[in-house]
PDB file of C-alpha atoms in Angstrom:
ATOM      1  CA  UNK G 375     110.431 137.190 143.096  1.00  0.00           C
ATOM      2  CA  UNK G 376     113.354 138.842 141.325  1.00  0.00           C
ATOM      3  CA  UNK G 377     113.647 138.689 137.514  1.00  0.00           C
ATOM      4  CA  UNK G 378     116.993 136.935 136.615  1.00  0.00           C
ATOM      5  CA  UNK G 379     119.421 139.293 134.984  1.00  0.00           C
ATOM      6  CA  UNK G 380     121.100 137.270 132.267  1.00  0.00           C
ATOM      7  CA  UNK G 381     124.672 138.215 131.394  1.00  0.00           C
ATOM      8  CA  UNK G 382     125.485 136.947 127.907  1.00  0.00           C
ATOM      9  CA  UNK G 383     129.236 137.023 128.466  1.00  0.00           C
ATOM     10  CA  UNK G 384     129.033 135.149 131.793  1.00  0.00           C
ATOM     11  CA  UNK G 385     129.861 131.453 132.035  1.00  0.00           C
ATOM     12  CA  UNK G 386     126.895 129.205 131.232  1.00  0.00           C
ATOM     13  CA  UNK G 387     127.286 127.590 134.729  1.00  0.00           C
ATOM     14  CA  UNK G 388     129.463 128.744 137.582  1.00  0.00           C
ATOM     15  CA  UNK G 389     129.675 126.871 140.867  1.00  0.00           C
ATOM     16  CA  UNK G 390     131.220 128.300 144.046  1.00  0.00           C
ATOM     17  CA  UNK G 391     132.033 126.413 147.173  1.00  0.00           C
ATOM     18  CA  UNK G 392     129.233 123.969 146.694  1.00  0.00           C
ATOM     19  CA  UNK G 393     128.527 121.579 149.595  1.00  0.00           C
ATOM     20  CA  UNK G 394     125.557 119.179 149.772  1.00  0.00           C
ATOM     21  CA  UNK G 395     124.746 117.014 152.896  1.00  0.00           C
ATOM     22  CA  UNK G 396     122.115 114.235 153.082  1.00  0.00           C
ATOM     23  CA  UNK G 397     121.611 113.985 156.820  1.00  0.00           C
ATOM     24  CA  UNK G 398     125.334 113.506 158.136  1.00  0.00           C
ATOM     25  CA  UNK G 399     126.539 112.317 154.883  1.00  0.00           C
ATOM     26  CA  UNK G 400     128.548 115.181 153.041  1.00  0.00           C
ATOM     27  CA  UNK G 401     128.070 114.134 149.304  1.00  0.00           C
ATOM     28  CA  UNK G 402     129.744 117.376 147.861  1.00  0.00           C
ATOM     29  CA  UNK G 403     132.597 118.767 149.598  1.00  0.00           C
ATOM     30  CA  UNK G 404     133.283 122.221 148.248  1.00  0.00           C
ATOM     31  CA  UNK G 405     132.998 122.086 144.462  1.00  0.00           C
ATOM     32  CA  UNK G 406     134.311 125.051 142.316  1.00  0.00           C
ATOM     33  CA  UNK G 407     134.130 124.979 138.612  1.00  0.00           C
ATOM     34  CA  UNK G 408     132.419 126.521 135.518  1.00  0.00           C
ATOM     35  CA  UNK G 409     131.149 125.494 132.166  1.00  0.00           C
ATOM     36  CA  UNK G 410     131.617 128.189 129.491  1.00  0.00           C
ATOM     37  CA  UNK G 411     129.128 129.006 126.679  1.00  0.00           C
ATOM     38  CA  UNK G 412     129.244 126.332 123.975  1.00  0.00           C
ATOM     39  CA  UNK G 413     131.546 124.041 125.933  1.00  0.00           C
ATOM     40  CA  UNK G 414     130.764 120.309 126.566  1.00  0.00           C
ATOM     41  CA  UNK G 415     131.958 119.338 129.968  1.00  0.00           C
ATOM     42  CA  UNK G 416     131.985 115.503 130.811  1.00  0.00           C
ATOM     43  CA  UNK G 417     131.964 114.550 134.501  1.00  0.00           C
ATOM     44  CA  UNK G 418     133.315 111.084 135.257  1.00  0.00           C
ATOM     45  CA  UNK G 419     134.138 109.061 138.208  1.00  0.00           C
ATOM     46  CA  UNK G 420     133.164 105.874 140.363  1.00  0.00           C
ATOM     47  CA  UNK G 421     129.651 105.435 141.612  1.00  0.00           C
ATOM     48  CA  UNK G 422     128.872 107.544 144.725  1.00  0.00           C
ATOM     49  CA  UNK G 423     131.394 110.146 143.939  1.00  0.00           C
ATOM     50  CA  UNK G 424     128.653 112.880 143.804  1.00  0.00           C
ATOM     51  CA  UNK G 425     128.498 113.303 139.977  1.00  0.00           C
ATOM     52  CA  UNK G 426     124.589 113.155 139.719  1.00  0.00           C
ATOM     53  CA  UNK G 427     124.079 115.184 142.737  1.00  0.00           C
ATOM     54  CA  UNK G 428     126.258 117.900 141.473  1.00  0.00           C
ATOM     55  CA  UNK G 429     124.328 117.895 138.219  1.00  0.00           C
ATOM     56  CA  UNK G 430     120.977 117.905 139.994  1.00  0.00           C
ATOM     57  CA  UNK G 431     122.173 120.997 142.121  1.00  0.00           C
ATOM     58  CA  UNK G 432     122.705 123.021 138.932  1.00  0.00           C
ATOM     59  CA  UNK G 433     118.959 123.319 138.352  1.00  0.00           C
ATOM     60  CA  UNK G 434     118.003 122.864 142.139  1.00  0.00           C
ATOM     61  CA  UNK G 435     116.561 119.449 141.835  1.00  0.00           C
ATOM     62  CA  UNK G 436     118.772 119.123 144.724  1.00  0.00           C
ATOM     63  CA  UNK G 437     119.001 122.226 147.055  1.00  0.00           C
ATOM     64  CA  UNK G 438     122.706 122.863 147.986  1.00  0.00           C
ATOM     65  CA  UNK G 439     123.506 123.013 151.726  1.00  0.00           C
ATOM     66  CA  UNK G 440     125.829 125.832 151.066  1.00  0.00           C
ATOM     67  CA  UNK G 441     127.562 127.544 148.162  1.00  0.00           C
ATOM     68  CA  UNK G 442     126.454 129.449 145.114  1.00  0.00           C
ATOM     69  CA  UNK G 443     125.412 128.476 141.577  1.00  0.00           C
ATOM     70  CA  UNK G 444     125.106 130.999 138.738  1.00  0.00           C
ATOM     71  CA  UNK G 445     123.346 130.278 135.387  1.00  0.00           C
ATOM     72  CA  UNK G 446     124.401 132.675 132.696  1.00  0.00           C
ATOM     73  CA  UNK G 447     125.431 135.172 135.534  1.00  0.00           C
ATOM     74  CA  UNK G 448     122.255 134.980 137.354  1.00  0.00           C
ATOM     75  CA  UNK G 449     122.354 133.281 140.856  1.00  0.00           C
ATOM     76  CA  UNK G 450     119.896 130.302 140.877  1.00  0.00           C
ATOM     77  CA  UNK G 451     120.689 129.745 144.579  1.00  0.00           C
ATOM     78  CA  UNK G 452     119.471 133.318 145.486  1.00  0.00           C
ATOM     79  CA  UNK G 453     116.311 132.685 147.517  1.00  0.00           C
ATOM     80  CA  UNK G 454     114.632 135.616 145.940  1.00  0.00           C
ATOM     81  CA  UNK G 455     115.293 134.771 142.385  1.00  0.00           C
ATOM     82  CA  UNK G 456     112.528 133.486 140.039  1.00  0.00           C
ATOM     83  CA  UNK G 457     113.910 129.855 139.888  1.00  0.00           C
ATOM     84  CA  UNK G 458     111.418 128.744 137.361  1.00  0.00           C
ATOM     85  CA  UNK G 459     112.522 131.477 134.874  1.00  0.00           C
ATOM     86  CA  UNK G 460     116.198 130.254 135.205  1.00  0.00           C
ATOM     87  CA  UNK G 461     115.245 126.671 135.172  1.00  0.00           C
ATOM     88  CA  UNK G 462     113.491 127.188 131.651  1.00  0.00           C
ATOM     89  CA  UNK G 463     116.908 128.012 130.320  1.00  0.00           C
ATOM     90  CA  UNK G 464     118.223 124.461 131.223  1.00  0.00           C
ATOM     91  CA  UNK G 465     117.172 121.214 129.586  1.00  0.00           C
ATOM     92  CA  UNK G 466     117.437 117.998 131.654  1.00  0.00           C
ATOM     93  CA  UNK G 467     117.861 114.464 130.406  1.00  0.00           C
ATOM     94  CA  UNK G 468     117.702 111.735 133.021  1.00  0.00           C
ATOM     95  CA  UNK G 469     119.024 108.124 133.227  1.00  0.00           C
ATOM     96  CA  UNK G 470     115.506 106.796 133.248  1.00  0.00           C
ATOM     97  CA  UNK G 471     113.954 108.766 130.441  1.00  0.00           C
ATOM     98  CA  UNK G 472     111.111 110.007 132.724  1.00  0.00           C
ATOM     99  CA  UNK G 473     108.571 110.062 129.837  1.00  0.00           C
ATOM    100  CA  UNK G 474     104.768 110.133 130.630  1.00  0.00           C
ATOM    101  CA  UNK G 475     103.688 106.638 129.866  1.00  0.00           C
ATOM    102  CA  UNK G 476      99.927 107.518 129.330  1.00  0.00           C
ATOM    103  CA  UNK G 477     100.955 110.158 126.637  1.00  0.00           C
ATOM    104  CA  UNK G 478     102.151 109.535 123.068  1.00  0.00           C
ATOM    105  CA  UNK G 479     105.483 110.807 121.770  1.00  0.00           C
ATOM    106  CA  UNK G 480     103.677 113.900 120.587  1.00  0.00           C
ATOM    107  CA  UNK G 481     101.924 114.382 123.742  1.00  0.00           C
ATOM    108  CA  UNK G 482     105.188 114.203 125.810  1.00  0.00           C
ATOM    109  CA  UNK G 483     106.770 116.784 123.551  1.00  0.00           C
ATOM    110  CA  UNK G 484     103.945 119.264 123.492  1.00  0.00           C
ATOM    111  CA  UNK G 485     102.428 119.206 127.078  1.00  0.00           C
ATOM    112  CA  UNK G 486     105.217 121.289 128.711  1.00  0.00           C
ATOM    113  CA  UNK G 487     105.472 123.676 125.661  1.00  0.00           C
ATOM    114  CA  UNK G 488     101.727 124.484 126.117  1.00  0.00           C
ATOM    115  CA  UNK G 489     101.641 124.640 129.907  1.00  0.00           C
ATOM    116  CA  UNK G 490     104.990 126.309 130.614  1.00  0.00           C
ATOM    117  CA  UNK G 491     105.825 128.257 127.463  1.00  0.00           C
ATOM    118  CA  UNK G 492     102.149 129.058 126.706  1.00  0.00           C
ATOM    119  CA  UNK G 493     102.347 127.970 123.073  1.00  0.00           C
ATOM    120  CA  UNK G 494      99.389 127.088 121.015  1.00  0.00           C
ATOM    121  CA  UNK G 495      98.775 123.503 119.862  1.00  0.00           C
ATOM    122  CA  UNK G 496      99.774 124.123 116.367  1.00  0.00           C
ATOM    123  CA  UNK G 497     103.088 125.811 117.243  1.00  0.00           C
ATOM    124  CA  UNK G 498     103.852 123.061 119.834  1.00  0.00           C
ATOM    125  CA  UNK G 499     103.444 120.288 117.244  1.00  0.00           C
ATOM    126  CA  UNK G 500     105.560 122.018 114.730  1.00  0.00           C
ATOM    127  CA  UNK G 501     108.339 122.428 117.157  1.00  0.00           C
ATOM    128  CA  UNK G 502     108.013 118.898 118.475  1.00  0.00           C
ATOM    129  CA  UNK G 503     108.077 117.529 114.827  1.00  0.00           C
ATOM    130  CA  UNK G 504     111.244 119.553 114.117  1.00  0.00           C
ATOM    131  CA  UNK G 505     113.087 118.030 117.180  1.00  0.00           C
ATOM    132  CA  UNK G 506     111.728 114.534 116.418  1.00  0.00           C
ATOM    133  CA  UNK G 507     113.332 114.900 113.128  1.00  0.00           C
ATOM    134  CA  UNK G 508     116.571 116.040 114.693  1.00  0.00           C
ATOM    135  CA  UNK G 509     116.745 112.887 116.798  1.00  0.00           C
ATOM    136  CA  UNK G 510     115.917 110.566 114.043  1.00  0.00           C
ATOM    137  CA  UNK G 511     112.281 109.727 115.289  1.00  0.00           C
ATOM    138  CA  UNK G 512     110.014 111.292 112.654  1.00  0.00           C
ATOM    139  CA  UNK G 513     107.034 108.932 112.203  1.00  0.00           C
ATOM    140  CA  UNK G 514     106.826 107.960 115.922  1.00  0.00           C
ATOM    141  CA  UNK G 515     104.599 110.816 116.870  1.00  0.00           C
ATOM    142  CA  UNK G 516     101.631 108.503 117.823  1.00  0.00           C
ATOM    143  CA  UNK G 517     103.610 105.824 119.513  1.00  0.00           C
ATOM    144  CA  UNK G 518     103.538 105.310 123.330  1.00  0.00           C
ATOM    145  CA  UNK G 519     106.739 105.046 125.329  1.00  0.00           C
ATOM    146  CA  UNK G 520     106.120 101.387 126.081  1.00  0.00           C
ATOM    147  CA  UNK G 521     106.202 100.614 122.406  1.00  0.00           C
ATOM    148  CA  UNK G 522     109.732 102.109 121.888  1.00  0.00           C
ATOM    149  CA  UNK G 523     113.079 100.768 122.643  1.00  0.00           C
ATOM    150  CA  UNK G 524     115.129 102.350 125.436  1.00  0.00           C
ATOM    151  CA  UNK G 525     117.279 104.176 122.879  1.00  0.00           C
ATOM    152  CA  UNK G 526     114.210 105.581 121.285  1.00  0.00           C
ATOM    153  CA  UNK G 527     112.656 106.687 124.476  1.00  0.00           C
ATOM    154  CA  UNK G 528     115.879 108.425 125.410  1.00  0.00           C
ATOM    155  CA  UNK G 529     116.014 110.260 122.140  1.00  0.00           C
ATOM    156  CA  UNK G 530     112.333 111.197 122.790  1.00  0.00           C
ATOM    157  CA  UNK G 531     113.410 112.686 126.156  1.00  0.00           C
ATOM    158  CA  UNK G 532     116.186 114.722 124.371  1.00  0.00           C
ATOM    159  CA  UNK G 533     113.651 116.091 121.762  1.00  0.00           C
ATOM    160  CA  UNK G 534     111.318 116.985 124.585  1.00  0.00           C
ATOM    161  CA  UNK G 535     114.067 118.892 126.367  1.00  0.00           C
ATOM    162  CA  UNK G 536     115.055 120.643 123.067  1.00  0.00           C
ATOM    163  CA  UNK G 537     111.312 121.553 122.546  1.00  0.00           C
ATOM    164  CA  UNK G 538     111.646 123.933 125.422  1.00  0.00           C
ATOM    165  CA  UNK G 539     114.435 126.026 123.663  1.00  0.00           C
ATOM    166  CA  UNK G 540     117.174 125.605 126.388  1.00  0.00           C
ATOM    167  CA  UNK G 541     120.374 127.533 126.445  1.00  0.00           C
ATOM    168  CA  UNK G 542     122.076 124.492 127.871  1.00  0.00           C
ATOM    169  CA  UNK G 543     121.523 120.829 128.403  1.00  0.00           C
ATOM    170  CA  UNK G 544     122.281 118.586 131.401  1.00  0.00           C
ATOM    171  CA  UNK G 545     122.572 114.814 130.854  1.00  0.00           C
ATOM    172  CA  UNK G 546     122.664 112.495 133.783  1.00  0.00           C
ATOM    173  CA  UNK G 547     124.173 109.204 132.682  1.00  0.00           C
ATOM    174  CA  UNK G 548     121.978 109.227 129.543  1.00  0.00           C
ATOM    175  CA  UNK G 549     123.156 105.833 128.188  1.00  0.00           C
ATOM    176  CA  UNK G 550     123.750 103.784 131.335  1.00  0.00           C
ATOM    177  CA  UNK G 551     120.229 102.242 131.379  1.00  0.00           C
ATOM    178  CA  UNK G 552     120.470 101.174 127.718  1.00  0.00           C
ATOM    179  CA  UNK G 553     121.413  98.042 126.053  1.00  0.00           C
ATOM    180  CA  UNK G 554     124.842  98.292 124.466  1.00  0.00           C
ATOM    181  CA  UNK G 555     123.656  98.168 120.894  1.00  0.00           C
ATOM    182  CA  UNK G 556     121.325 101.229 121.528  1.00  0.00           C
ATOM    183  CA  UNK G 557     123.956 103.377 123.062  1.00  0.00           C
ATOM    184  CA  UNK G 558     125.357 104.699 119.799  1.00  0.00           C
ATOM    185  CA  UNK G 559     122.047 106.117 118.424  1.00  0.00           C
ATOM    186  CA  UNK G 560     121.873 108.403 121.587  1.00  0.00           C
ATOM    187  CA  UNK G 561     125.506 109.403 121.527  1.00  0.00           C
ATOM    188  CA  UNK G 562     125.183 110.283 117.956  1.00  0.00           C
ATOM    189  CA  UNK G 563     122.343 112.786 118.691  1.00  0.00           C
ATOM    190  CA  UNK G 564     124.452 114.226 121.538  1.00  0.00           C
ATOM    191  CA  UNK G 565     127.393 114.622 119.281  1.00  0.00           C
ATOM    192  CA  UNK G 566     125.226 116.489 116.828  1.00  0.00           C
ATOM    193  CA  UNK G 567     124.105 118.885 119.539  1.00  0.00           C
ATOM    194  CA  UNK G 568     127.695 119.518 120.545  1.00  0.00           C
ATOM    195  CA  UNK G 569     128.573 120.279 116.913  1.00  0.00           C
ATOM    196  CA  UNK G 570     125.786 122.812 116.686  1.00  0.00           C
ATOM    197  CA  UNK G 571     127.304 124.552 119.782  1.00  0.00           C
ATOM    198  CA  UNK G 572     124.869 123.549 122.544  1.00  0.00           C
ATOM    199  CA  UNK G 573     126.472 124.018 126.030  1.00  0.00           C
ATOM    200  CA  UNK G 574     126.396 120.531 127.687  1.00  0.00           C
ATOM    201  CA  UNK G 575     127.214 119.202 131.055  1.00  0.00           C
ATOM    202  CA  UNK G 576     127.267 115.328 130.742  1.00  0.00           C
ATOM    203  CA  UNK G 577     127.700 112.785 133.567  1.00  0.00           C
ATOM    204  CA  UNK G 578     128.859 109.786 131.790  1.00  0.00           C
ATOM    205  CA  UNK G 579     130.733 106.442 131.669  1.00  0.00           C
ATOM    206  CA  UNK G 580     131.361 106.834 127.888  1.00  0.00           C
ATOM    207  CA  UNK G 581     135.053 107.756 127.794  1.00  0.00           C
ATOM    208  CA  UNK G 582     135.072 107.517 123.931  1.00  0.00           C
ATOM    209  CA  UNK G 583     132.328 110.182 123.839  1.00  0.00           C
ATOM    210  CA  UNK G 584     134.198 112.302 126.384  1.00  0.00           C
ATOM    211  CA  UNK G 585     137.513 112.075 124.433  1.00  0.00           C
ATOM    212  CA  UNK G 586     135.862 112.839 121.039  1.00  0.00           C
ATOM    213  CA  UNK G 587     133.216 115.425 121.906  1.00  0.00           C
ATOM    214  CA  UNK G 588     134.202 116.984 125.341  1.00  0.00           C
ATOM    215  CA  UNK G 589     135.916 120.223 125.644  1.00  0.00           C
ATOM    216  CA  UNK G 590     136.837 119.497 129.318  1.00  0.00           C
ATOM    217  CA  UNK G 591     136.827 116.266 131.488  1.00  0.00           C
ATOM    218  CA  UNK G 592     136.160 116.553 135.235  1.00  0.00           C
ATOM    219  CA  UNK G 593     137.054 113.523 137.438  1.00  0.00           C
ATOM    220  CA  UNK G 594     135.239 113.374 140.771  1.00  0.00           C
ATOM    221  CA  UNK G 595     135.873 111.054 143.669  1.00  0.00           C
ATOM    222  CA  UNK G 596     134.368 111.203 147.159  1.00  0.00           C
ATOM    223  CA  UNK G 597     132.563 114.432 146.650  1.00  0.00           C
ATOM    224  CA  UNK G 598     135.407 116.409 145.226  1.00  0.00           C
ATOM    225  CA  UNK G 599     136.918 117.281 141.987  1.00  0.00           C
ATOM    226  CA  UNK G 600     140.183 115.492 141.813  1.00  0.00           C
ATOM    227  CA  UNK G 601     141.326 116.426 138.292  1.00  0.00           C
ATOM    228  CA  UNK G 602     140.138 118.386 135.380  1.00  0.00           C
ATOM    229  CA  UNK G 603     141.446 119.203 131.974  1.00  0.00           C
ATOM    230  CA  UNK G 604     141.414 118.555 128.167  1.00  0.00           C
ATOM    231  CA  UNK G 605     139.784 115.032 127.885  1.00  0.00           C
ATOM    232  CA  UNK G 606     142.516 113.483 125.699  1.00  0.00           C
ATOM    233  CA  UNK G 607     145.202 114.647 128.169  1.00  0.00           C
ATOM    234  CA  UNK G 608     143.416 113.464 131.198  1.00  0.00           C
ATOM    235  CA  UNK G 609     142.526 110.125 129.700  1.00  0.00           C
ATOM    236  CA  UNK G 610     146.045 109.516 128.125  1.00  0.00           C
ATOM    237  CA  UNK G 611     148.063 111.021 131.097  1.00  0.00           C
ATOM    238  CA  UNK G 612     146.113 111.305 134.255  1.00  0.00           C
ATOM    239  CA  UNK G 613     148.195 113.106 136.911  1.00  0.00           C
ATOM    240  CA  UNK G 614     146.424 112.172 140.197  1.00  0.00           C
ATOM    241  CA  UNK G 615     146.873 108.614 141.503  1.00  0.00           C
ATOM    242  CA  UNK G 616     143.113 108.222 142.101  1.00  0.00           C
ATOM    243  CA  UNK G 617     142.294 109.275 138.494  1.00  0.00           C
ATOM    244  CA  UNK G 618     145.022 106.719 137.354  1.00  0.00           C
ATOM    245  CA  UNK G 619     143.416 103.920 139.345  1.00  0.00           C
ATOM    246  CA  UNK G 620     139.924 104.660 137.988  1.00  0.00           C
ATOM    247  CA  UNK G 621     140.901 104.863 134.498  1.00  0.00           C
ATOM    248  CA  UNK G 622     143.035 101.801 134.446  1.00  0.00           C
ATOM    249  CA  UNK G 623     139.796  99.854 135.296  1.00  0.00           C
ATOM    250  CA  UNK G 624     137.418 101.626 132.755  1.00  0.00           C
ATOM    251  CA  UNK G 625     139.708 102.182 129.661  1.00  0.00           C
TER     252      UNK G 625
END
């Protein structure tokens, strides 16, 4: 395995000619784009447009059929690269939380720190407490996921990802499984991360968040990037008729 050669001045994520097939179904049809360091890129579009597949290809949860993906200048799609080393630089937050139900909040936040990062228990607990405080859940260390609201579970998932010290965060529709009154708490945590300079790629339906926090908005349809630009400009004055039709229904 080749050690990834990180280039600090390279884009956080760079995608070149990305195609993804599931059987005969081409889900991604030649994606080219990049996320700069410290940038918040929001990916929007109708269901089935390939947004989540694109996100999952970035850390190889889905293996691209063809094309190249670079993380901080190192090619994660290189078959000889140490993928786990590169993956450790990327935090991932899923739509459905993906917490371990048999572990407490503290257990969820420390298990990967100890097994993957090799940290001792005391250090893992200290880092976990710091990140629980960051997401507004101090005092919930001994609770089990089943005893938390969906919004609290998602904030635990964010704290868990942050406890691994990622250089960037991927969010796959992090609020779509939540009751409407719980969405704001999760978005507030994400806004705080953006203001701290965290590089973020966010698949979302929250257009207000995209307008307020995003540096770039990417609109996808039918496996392709149809339009991209400054969120306020794309949302207020979309140039492509497909973007216009989509935004007229969601705004």
